[in-house]
PDB file of C-alpha atoms in Angstrom:
ATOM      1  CA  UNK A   3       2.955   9.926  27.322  1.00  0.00           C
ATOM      2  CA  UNK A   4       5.501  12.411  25.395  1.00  0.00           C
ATOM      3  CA  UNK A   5       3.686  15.261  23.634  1.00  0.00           C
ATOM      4  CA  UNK A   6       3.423  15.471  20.294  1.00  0.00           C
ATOM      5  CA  UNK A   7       6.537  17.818  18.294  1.00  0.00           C
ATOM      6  CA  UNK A   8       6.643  18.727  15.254  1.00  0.00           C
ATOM      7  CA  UNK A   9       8.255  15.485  13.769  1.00  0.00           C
ATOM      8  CA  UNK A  10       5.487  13.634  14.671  1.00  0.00           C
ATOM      9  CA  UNK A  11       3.193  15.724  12.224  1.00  0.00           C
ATOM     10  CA  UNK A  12       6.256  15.570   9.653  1.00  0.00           C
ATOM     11  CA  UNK A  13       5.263  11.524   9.578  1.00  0.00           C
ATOM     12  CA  UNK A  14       1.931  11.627   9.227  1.00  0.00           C
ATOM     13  CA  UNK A  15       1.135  14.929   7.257  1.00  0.00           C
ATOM     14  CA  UNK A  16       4.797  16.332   5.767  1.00  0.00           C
ATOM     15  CA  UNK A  17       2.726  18.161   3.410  1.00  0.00           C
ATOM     16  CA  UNK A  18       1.276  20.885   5.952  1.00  0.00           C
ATOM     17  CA  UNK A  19       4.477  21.046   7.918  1.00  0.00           C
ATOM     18  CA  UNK A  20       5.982  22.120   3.875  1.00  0.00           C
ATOM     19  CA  UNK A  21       3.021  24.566   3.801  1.00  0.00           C
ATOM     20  CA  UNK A  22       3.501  26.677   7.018  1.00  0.00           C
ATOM     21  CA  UNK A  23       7.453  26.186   6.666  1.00  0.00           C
ATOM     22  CA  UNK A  24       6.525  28.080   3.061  1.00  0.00           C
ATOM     23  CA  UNK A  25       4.541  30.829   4.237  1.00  0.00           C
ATOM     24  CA  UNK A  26       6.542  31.830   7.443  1.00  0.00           C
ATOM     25  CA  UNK A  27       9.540  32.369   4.982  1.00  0.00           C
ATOM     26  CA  UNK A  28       7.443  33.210   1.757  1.00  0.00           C
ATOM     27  CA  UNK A  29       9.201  36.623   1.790  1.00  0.00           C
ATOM     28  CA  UNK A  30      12.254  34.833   1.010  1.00  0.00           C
ATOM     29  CA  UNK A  31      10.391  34.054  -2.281  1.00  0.00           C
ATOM     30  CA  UNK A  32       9.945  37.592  -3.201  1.00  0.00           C
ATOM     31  CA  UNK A  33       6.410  38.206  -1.776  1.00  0.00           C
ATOM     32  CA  UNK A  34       5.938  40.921   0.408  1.00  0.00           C
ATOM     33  CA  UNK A  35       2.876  42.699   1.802  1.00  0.00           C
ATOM     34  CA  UNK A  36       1.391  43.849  -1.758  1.00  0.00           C
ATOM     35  CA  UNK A  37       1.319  40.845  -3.336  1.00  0.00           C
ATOM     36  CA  UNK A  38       0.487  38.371  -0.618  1.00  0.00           C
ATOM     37  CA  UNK A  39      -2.954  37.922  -0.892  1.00  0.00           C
ATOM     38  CA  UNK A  40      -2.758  37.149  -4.103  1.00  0.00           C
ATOM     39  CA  UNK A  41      -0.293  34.143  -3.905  1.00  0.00           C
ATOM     40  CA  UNK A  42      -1.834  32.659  -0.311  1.00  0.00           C
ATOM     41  CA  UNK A  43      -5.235  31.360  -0.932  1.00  0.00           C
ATOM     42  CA  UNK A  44      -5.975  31.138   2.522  1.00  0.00           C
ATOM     43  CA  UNK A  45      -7.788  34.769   4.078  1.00  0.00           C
ATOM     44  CA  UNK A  46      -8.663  34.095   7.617  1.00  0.00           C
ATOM     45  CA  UNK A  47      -6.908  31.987  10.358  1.00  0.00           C
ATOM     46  CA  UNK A  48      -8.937  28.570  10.110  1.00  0.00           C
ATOM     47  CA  UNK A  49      -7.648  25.572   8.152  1.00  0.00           C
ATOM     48  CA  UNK A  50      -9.257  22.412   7.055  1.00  0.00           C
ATOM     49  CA  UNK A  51      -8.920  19.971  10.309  1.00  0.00           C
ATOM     50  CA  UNK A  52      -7.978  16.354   9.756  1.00  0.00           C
ATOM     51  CA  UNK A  53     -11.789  15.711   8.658  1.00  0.00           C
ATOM     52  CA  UNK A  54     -11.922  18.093   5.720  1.00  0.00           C
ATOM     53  CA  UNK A  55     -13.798  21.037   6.798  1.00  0.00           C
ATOM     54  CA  UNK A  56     -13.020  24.062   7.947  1.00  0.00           C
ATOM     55  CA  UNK A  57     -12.622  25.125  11.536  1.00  0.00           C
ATOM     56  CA  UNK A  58     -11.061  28.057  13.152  1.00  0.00           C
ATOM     57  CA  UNK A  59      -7.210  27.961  14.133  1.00  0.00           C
ATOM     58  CA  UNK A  60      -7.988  29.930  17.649  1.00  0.00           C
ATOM     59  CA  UNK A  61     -11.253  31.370  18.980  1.00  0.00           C
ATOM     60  CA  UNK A  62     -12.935  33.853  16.532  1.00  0.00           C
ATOM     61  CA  UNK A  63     -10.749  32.705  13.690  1.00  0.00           C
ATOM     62  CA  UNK A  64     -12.742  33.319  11.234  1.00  0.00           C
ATOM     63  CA  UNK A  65     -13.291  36.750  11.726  1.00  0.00           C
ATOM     64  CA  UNK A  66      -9.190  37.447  11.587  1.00  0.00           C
ATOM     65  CA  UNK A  67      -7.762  38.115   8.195  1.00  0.00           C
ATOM     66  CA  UNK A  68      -4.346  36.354   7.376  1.00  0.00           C
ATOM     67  CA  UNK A  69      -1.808  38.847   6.415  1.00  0.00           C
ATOM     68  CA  UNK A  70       1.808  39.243   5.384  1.00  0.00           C
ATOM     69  CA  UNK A  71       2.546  40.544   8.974  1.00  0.00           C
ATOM     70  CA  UNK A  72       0.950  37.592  10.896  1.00  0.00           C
ATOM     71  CA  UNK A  73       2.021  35.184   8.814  1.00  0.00           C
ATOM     72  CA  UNK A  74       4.258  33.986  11.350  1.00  0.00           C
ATOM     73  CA  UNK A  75       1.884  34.052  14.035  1.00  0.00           C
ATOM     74  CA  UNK A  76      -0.897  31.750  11.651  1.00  0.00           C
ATOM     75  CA  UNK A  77       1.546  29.062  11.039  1.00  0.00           C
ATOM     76  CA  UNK A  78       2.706  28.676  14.841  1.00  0.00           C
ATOM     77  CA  UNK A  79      -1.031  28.614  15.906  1.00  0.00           C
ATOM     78  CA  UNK A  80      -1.836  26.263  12.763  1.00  0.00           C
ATOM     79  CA  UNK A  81       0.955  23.622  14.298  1.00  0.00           C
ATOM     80  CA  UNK A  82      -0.542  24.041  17.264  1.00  0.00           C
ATOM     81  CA  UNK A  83      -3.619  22.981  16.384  1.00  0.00           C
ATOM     82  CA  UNK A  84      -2.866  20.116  14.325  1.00  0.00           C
ATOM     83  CA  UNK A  85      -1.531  18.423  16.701  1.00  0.00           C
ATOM     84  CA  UNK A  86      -4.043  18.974  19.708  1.00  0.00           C
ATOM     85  CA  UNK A  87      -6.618  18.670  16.977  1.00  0.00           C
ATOM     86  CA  UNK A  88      -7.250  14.055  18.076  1.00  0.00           C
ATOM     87  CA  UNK A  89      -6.738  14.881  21.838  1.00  0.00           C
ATOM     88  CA  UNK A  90      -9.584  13.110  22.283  1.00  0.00           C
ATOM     89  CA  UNK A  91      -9.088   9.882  20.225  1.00  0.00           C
ATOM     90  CA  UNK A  92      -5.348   9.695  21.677  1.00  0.00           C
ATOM     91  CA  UNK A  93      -6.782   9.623  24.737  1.00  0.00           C
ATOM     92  CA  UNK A  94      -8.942   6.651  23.970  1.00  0.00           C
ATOM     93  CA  UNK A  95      -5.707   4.417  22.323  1.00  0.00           C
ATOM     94  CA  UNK A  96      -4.063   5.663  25.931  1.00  0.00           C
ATOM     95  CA  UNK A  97      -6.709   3.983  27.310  1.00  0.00           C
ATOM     96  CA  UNK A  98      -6.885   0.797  25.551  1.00  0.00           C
ATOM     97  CA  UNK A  99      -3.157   0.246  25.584  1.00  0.00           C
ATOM     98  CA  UNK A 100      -2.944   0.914  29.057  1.00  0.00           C
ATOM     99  CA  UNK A 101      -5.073  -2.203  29.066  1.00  0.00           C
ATOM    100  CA  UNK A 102      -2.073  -3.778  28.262  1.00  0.00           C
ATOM    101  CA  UNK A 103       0.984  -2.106  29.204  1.00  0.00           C
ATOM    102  CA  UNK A 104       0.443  -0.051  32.699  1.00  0.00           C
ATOM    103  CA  UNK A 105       0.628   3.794  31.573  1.00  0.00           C
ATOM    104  CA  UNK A 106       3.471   4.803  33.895  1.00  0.00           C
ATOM    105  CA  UNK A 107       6.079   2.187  31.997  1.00  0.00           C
ATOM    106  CA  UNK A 108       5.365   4.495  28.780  1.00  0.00           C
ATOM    107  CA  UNK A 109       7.941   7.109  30.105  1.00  0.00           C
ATOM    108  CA  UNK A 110      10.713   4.698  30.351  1.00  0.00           C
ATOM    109  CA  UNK A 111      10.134   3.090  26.544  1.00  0.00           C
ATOM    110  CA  UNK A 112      10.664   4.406  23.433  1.00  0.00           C
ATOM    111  CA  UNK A 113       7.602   4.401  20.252  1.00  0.00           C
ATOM    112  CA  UNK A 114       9.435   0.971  18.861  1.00  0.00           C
ATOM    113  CA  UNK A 115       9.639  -0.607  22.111  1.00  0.00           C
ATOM    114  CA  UNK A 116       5.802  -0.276  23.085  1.00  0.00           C
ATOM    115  CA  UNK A 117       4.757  -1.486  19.489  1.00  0.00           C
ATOM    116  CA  UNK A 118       6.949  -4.328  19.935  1.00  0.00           C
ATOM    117  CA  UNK A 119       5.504  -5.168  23.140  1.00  0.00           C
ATOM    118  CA  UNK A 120       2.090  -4.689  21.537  1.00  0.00           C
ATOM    119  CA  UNK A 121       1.989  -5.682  18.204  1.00  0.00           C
ATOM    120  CA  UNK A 122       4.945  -8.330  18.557  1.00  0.00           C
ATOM    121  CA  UNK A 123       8.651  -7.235  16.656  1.00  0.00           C
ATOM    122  CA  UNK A 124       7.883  -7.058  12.578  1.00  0.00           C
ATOM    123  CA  UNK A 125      10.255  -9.506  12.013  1.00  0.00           C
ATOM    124  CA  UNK A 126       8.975 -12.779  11.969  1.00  0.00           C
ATOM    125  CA  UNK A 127      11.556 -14.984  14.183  1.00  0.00           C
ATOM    126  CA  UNK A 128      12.332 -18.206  13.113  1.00  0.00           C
ATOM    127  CA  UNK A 129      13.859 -20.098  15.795  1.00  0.00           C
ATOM    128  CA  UNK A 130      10.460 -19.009  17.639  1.00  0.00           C
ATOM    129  CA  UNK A 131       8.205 -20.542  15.214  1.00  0.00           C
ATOM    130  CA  UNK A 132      10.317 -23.541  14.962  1.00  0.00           C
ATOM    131  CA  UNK A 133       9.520 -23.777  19.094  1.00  0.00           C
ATOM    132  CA  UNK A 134       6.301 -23.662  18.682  1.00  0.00           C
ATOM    133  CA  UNK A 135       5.407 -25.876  15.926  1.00  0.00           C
ATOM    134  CA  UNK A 136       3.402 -29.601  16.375  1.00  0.00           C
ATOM    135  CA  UNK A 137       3.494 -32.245  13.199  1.00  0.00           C
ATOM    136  CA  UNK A 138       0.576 -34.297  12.787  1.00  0.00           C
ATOM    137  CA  UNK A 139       0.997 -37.096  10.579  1.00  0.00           C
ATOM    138  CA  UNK A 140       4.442 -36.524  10.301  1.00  0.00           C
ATOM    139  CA  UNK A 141       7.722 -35.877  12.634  1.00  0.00           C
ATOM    140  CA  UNK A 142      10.431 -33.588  11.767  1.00  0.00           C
ATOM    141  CA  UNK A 143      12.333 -35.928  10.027  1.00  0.00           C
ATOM    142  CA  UNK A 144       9.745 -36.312   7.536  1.00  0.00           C
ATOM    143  CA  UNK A 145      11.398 -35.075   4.068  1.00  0.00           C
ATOM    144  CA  UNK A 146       8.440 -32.632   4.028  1.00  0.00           C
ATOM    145  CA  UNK A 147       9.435 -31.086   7.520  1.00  0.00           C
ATOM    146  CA  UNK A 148      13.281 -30.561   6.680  1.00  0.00           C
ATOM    147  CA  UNK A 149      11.945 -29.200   3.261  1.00  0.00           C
ATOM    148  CA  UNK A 150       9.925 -26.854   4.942  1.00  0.00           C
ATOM    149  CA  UNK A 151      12.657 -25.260   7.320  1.00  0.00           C
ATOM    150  CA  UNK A 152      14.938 -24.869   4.900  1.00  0.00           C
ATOM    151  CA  UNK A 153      12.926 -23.086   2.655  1.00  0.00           C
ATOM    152  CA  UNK A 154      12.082 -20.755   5.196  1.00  0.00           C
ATOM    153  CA  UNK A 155      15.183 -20.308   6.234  1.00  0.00           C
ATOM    154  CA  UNK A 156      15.800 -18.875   2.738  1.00  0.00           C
ATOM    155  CA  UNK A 157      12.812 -16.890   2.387  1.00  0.00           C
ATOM    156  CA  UNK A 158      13.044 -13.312   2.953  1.00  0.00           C
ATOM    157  CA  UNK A 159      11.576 -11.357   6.220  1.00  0.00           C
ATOM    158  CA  UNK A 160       8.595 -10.302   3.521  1.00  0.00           C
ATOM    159  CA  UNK A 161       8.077 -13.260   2.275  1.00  0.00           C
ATOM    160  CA  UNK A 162       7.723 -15.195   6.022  1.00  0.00           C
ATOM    161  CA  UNK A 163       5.415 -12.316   6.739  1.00  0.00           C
ATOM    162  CA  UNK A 164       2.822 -13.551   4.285  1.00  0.00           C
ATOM    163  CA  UNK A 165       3.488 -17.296   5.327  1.00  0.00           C
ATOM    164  CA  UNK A 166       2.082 -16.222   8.674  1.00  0.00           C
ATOM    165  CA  UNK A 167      -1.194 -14.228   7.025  1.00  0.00           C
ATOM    166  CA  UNK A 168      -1.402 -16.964   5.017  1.00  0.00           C
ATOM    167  CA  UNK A 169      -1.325 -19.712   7.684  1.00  0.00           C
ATOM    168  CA  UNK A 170      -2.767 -17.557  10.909  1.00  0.00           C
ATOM    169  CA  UNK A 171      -3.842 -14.117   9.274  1.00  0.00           C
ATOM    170  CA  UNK A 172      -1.506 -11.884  11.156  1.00  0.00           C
ATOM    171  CA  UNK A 173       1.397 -10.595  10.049  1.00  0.00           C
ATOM    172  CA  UNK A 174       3.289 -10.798  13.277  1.00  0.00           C
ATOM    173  CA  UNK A 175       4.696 -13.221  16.369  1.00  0.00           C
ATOM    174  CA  UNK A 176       4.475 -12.700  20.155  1.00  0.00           C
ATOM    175  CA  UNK A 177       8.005 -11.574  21.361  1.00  0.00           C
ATOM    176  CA  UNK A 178       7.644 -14.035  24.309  1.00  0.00           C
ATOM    177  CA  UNK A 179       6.928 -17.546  23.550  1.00  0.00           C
ATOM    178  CA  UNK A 180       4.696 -17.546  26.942  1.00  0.00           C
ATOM    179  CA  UNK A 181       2.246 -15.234  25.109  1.00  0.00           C
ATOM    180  CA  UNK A 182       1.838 -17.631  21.602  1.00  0.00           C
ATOM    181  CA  UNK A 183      -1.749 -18.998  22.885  1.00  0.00           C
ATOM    182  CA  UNK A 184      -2.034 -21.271  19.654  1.00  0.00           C
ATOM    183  CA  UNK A 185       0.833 -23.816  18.434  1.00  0.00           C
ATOM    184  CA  UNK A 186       1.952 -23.905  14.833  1.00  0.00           C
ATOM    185  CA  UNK A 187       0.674 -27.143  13.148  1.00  0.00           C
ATOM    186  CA  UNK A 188       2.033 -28.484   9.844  1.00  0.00           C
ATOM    187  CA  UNK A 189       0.578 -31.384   8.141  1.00  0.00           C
ATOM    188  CA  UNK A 190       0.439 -33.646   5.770  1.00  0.00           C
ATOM    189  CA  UNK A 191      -2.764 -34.227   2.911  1.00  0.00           C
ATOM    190  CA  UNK A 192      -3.731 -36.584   0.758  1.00  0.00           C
ATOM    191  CA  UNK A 193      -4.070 -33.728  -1.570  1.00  0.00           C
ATOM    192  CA  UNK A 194      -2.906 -34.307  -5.429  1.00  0.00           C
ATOM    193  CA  UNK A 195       1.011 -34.488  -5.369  1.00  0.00           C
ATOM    194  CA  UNK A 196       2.686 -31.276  -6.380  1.00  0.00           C
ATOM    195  CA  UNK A 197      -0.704 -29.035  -5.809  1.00  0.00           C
ATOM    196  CA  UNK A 198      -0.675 -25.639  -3.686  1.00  0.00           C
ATOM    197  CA  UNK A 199      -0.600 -26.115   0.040  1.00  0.00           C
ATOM    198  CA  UNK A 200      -3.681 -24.680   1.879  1.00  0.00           C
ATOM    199  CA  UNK A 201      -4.492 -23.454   5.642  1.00  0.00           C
ATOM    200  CA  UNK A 202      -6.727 -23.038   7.932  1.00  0.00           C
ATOM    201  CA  UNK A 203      -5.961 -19.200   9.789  1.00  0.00           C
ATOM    202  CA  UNK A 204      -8.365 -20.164  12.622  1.00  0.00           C
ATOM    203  CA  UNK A 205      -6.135 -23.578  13.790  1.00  0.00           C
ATOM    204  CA  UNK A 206      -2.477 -21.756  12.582  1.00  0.00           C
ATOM    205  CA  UNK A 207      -2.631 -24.968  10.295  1.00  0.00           C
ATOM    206  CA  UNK A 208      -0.824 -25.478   7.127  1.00  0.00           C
ATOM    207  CA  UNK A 209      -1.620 -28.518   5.172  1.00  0.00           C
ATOM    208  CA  UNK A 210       1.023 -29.613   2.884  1.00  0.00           C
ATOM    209  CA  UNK A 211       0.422 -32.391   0.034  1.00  0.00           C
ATOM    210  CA  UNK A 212       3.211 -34.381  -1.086  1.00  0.00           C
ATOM    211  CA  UNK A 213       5.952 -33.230  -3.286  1.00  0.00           C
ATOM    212  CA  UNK A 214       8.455 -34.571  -5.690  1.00  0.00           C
ATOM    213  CA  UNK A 215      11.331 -31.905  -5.031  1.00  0.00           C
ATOM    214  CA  UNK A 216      12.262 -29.677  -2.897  1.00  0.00           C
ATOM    215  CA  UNK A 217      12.676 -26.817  -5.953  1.00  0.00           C
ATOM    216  CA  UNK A 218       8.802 -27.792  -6.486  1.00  0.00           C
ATOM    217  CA  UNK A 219       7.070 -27.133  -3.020  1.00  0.00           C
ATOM    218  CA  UNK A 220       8.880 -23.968  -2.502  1.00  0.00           C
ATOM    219  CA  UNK A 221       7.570 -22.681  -6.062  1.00  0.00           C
ATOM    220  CA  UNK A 222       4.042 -23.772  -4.564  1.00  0.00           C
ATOM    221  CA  UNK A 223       4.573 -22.628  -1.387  1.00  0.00           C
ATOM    222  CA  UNK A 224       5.693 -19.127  -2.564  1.00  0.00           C
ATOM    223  CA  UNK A 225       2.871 -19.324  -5.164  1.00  0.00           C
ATOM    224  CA  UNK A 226       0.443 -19.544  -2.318  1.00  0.00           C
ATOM    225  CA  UNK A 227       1.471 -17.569   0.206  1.00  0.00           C
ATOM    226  CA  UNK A 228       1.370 -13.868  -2.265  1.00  0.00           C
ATOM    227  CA  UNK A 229      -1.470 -14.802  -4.016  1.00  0.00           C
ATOM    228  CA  UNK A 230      -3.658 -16.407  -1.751  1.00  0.00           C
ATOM    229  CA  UNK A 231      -6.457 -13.483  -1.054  1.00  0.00           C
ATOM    230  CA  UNK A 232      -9.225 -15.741   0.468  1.00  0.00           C
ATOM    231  CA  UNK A 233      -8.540 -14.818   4.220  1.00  0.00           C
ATOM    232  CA  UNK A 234      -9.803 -11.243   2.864  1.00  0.00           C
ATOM    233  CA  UNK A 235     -13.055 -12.778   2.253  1.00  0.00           C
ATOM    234  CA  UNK A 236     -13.576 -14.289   5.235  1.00  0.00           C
ATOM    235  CA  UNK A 237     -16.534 -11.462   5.775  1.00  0.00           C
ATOM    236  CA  UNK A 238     -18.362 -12.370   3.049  1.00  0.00           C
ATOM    237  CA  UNK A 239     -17.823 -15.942   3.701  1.00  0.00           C
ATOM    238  CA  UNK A 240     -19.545 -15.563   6.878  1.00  0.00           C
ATOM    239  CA  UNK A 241     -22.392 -13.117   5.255  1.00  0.00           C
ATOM    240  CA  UNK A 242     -23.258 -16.370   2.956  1.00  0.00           C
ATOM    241  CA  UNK A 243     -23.083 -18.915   5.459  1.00  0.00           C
ATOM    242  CA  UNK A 244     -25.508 -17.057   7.404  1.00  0.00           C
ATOM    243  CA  UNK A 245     -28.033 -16.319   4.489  1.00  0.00           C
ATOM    244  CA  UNK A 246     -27.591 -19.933   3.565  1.00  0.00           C
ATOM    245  CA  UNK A 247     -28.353 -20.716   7.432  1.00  0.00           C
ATOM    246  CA  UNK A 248     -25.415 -23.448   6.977  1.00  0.00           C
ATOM    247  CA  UNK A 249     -22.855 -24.193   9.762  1.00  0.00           C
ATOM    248  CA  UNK A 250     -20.600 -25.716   7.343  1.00  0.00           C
ATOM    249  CA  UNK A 251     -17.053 -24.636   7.970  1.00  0.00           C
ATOM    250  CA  UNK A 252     -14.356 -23.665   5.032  1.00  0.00           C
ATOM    251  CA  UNK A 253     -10.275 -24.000   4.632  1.00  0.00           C
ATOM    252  CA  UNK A 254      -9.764 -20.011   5.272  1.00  0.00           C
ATOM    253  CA  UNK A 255      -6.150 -20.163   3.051  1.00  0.00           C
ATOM    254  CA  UNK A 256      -7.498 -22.404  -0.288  1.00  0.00           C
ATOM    255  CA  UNK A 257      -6.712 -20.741  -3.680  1.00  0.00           C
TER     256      UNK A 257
END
């Protein structure tokens, strides 16, 4: 895999790479030798690691005072340092991802790409879920069914991305239709007319009562789909069933 340059650390910590850009040209600020110490806080060369405490830039850092001269010298071994500093922990996401994608493709993709392959693209695609999709109750001629798509079909990227947490909890598609190992299933309740739809994450099921508009079920369905949080208590749903001892099962997306 590509080692880590600065402009990774600028992403996750743009903070520290501000810091050590600041000290190694503090003397364009007017600081010189006299009055260093007394505008850098820091006195020897250890910094706090990603953990919070303290640990030694190089061997015996803590026994080397920081000064105006080595300023320069600090902040290069301070990059350094962040970003060998979860050598380790990379080295165990290499290792699960390489579960997935062999390691010696990684040299011939690019960050996006492999996330894509991974995670699936962040956009949710349309024309994919519509592939992938099984009525019950109901074909797609059903006034429900051509509602549906065309509501989608307005909705923004952000706002399909919480129809699929609402109806699957994830927040993302396969790129390939040959990996989607469950089929989208939308159908019809007996539910009061004009109530919320609800779903059931575990089947990718969204159950849809009946509506009198069009203008209606999208209000309902957009209702639902931002404010459902119930698939975030899906923990503590399972902590009670198990004190209760029940097997009983629950509709993961009901308001």
């Amino acid at each position: 895999y590509q080692r880590r340059v600065r402009a990774d650390i600028q992403n996750v910590d743009s903070l520290f790479i501000t810091s050590i850009k600041s000290l190694s040209n503090i003397d364009k600020s007017g600081v010189n030798a006299e009055s260093f110490s007394n505008v850098i806080p820091i006195e020897k060369f250890h910094i706090q690691n990603s953990n919070g405490s303290l640990q030694p830039i190089i061997p015996g850092g803590q026994d080397i005072k920081l000064t105006f001269e080595n300023r320069k010298v600090f902040a290069s071994w301070a990059l350094k340092f962040r970003m060998e500093e979860c050598e380790e922990q990379i080295a165990a996401v290499l290792e699960g991802i390489s579960s997935i994608v062999p390691a010696p493709l990684f040299r011939f993709m690019t960050g996006d790409a492999l996330e894509s392959w991974v995670c699936g693209k962040p956009e949710i695609d349309l024309h994919l879920l519509q592939k992938i999709v099984r009525y019950r109750d109901m074909d797609k001629t059903h006034y429900l069914v051509v509602w549906f798509w065309r509501i989608v079909g307005r909705f923004t990227n952000e706002d399909r991305v919480a129809l699929m947490r609402f109806v699957s909890g994830r927040s993302r598609l396969p790129n390939d239709i040959a990996d989607v190992s469950q089929r989208f299933q939308i159908m019809k309740t007996d539910k009061s007319k004009d109530g919320l739809p609800t779903s059931q994450t575990c089947f990718f099921q969204l159950r849809l009562p009946d509506y009198s508009s069009e203008i209606i079920m999208e209000e309902r369905l957009r209702y639902a789909i931002h404010n459902c949080r119930s698939i975030d208590a899906d923990n503590y749903m399972l902590a009670r069933n198990v004190e209760n001892n029940s097997q009983g099962s629950f509709e993961d997306g009901i308001i």
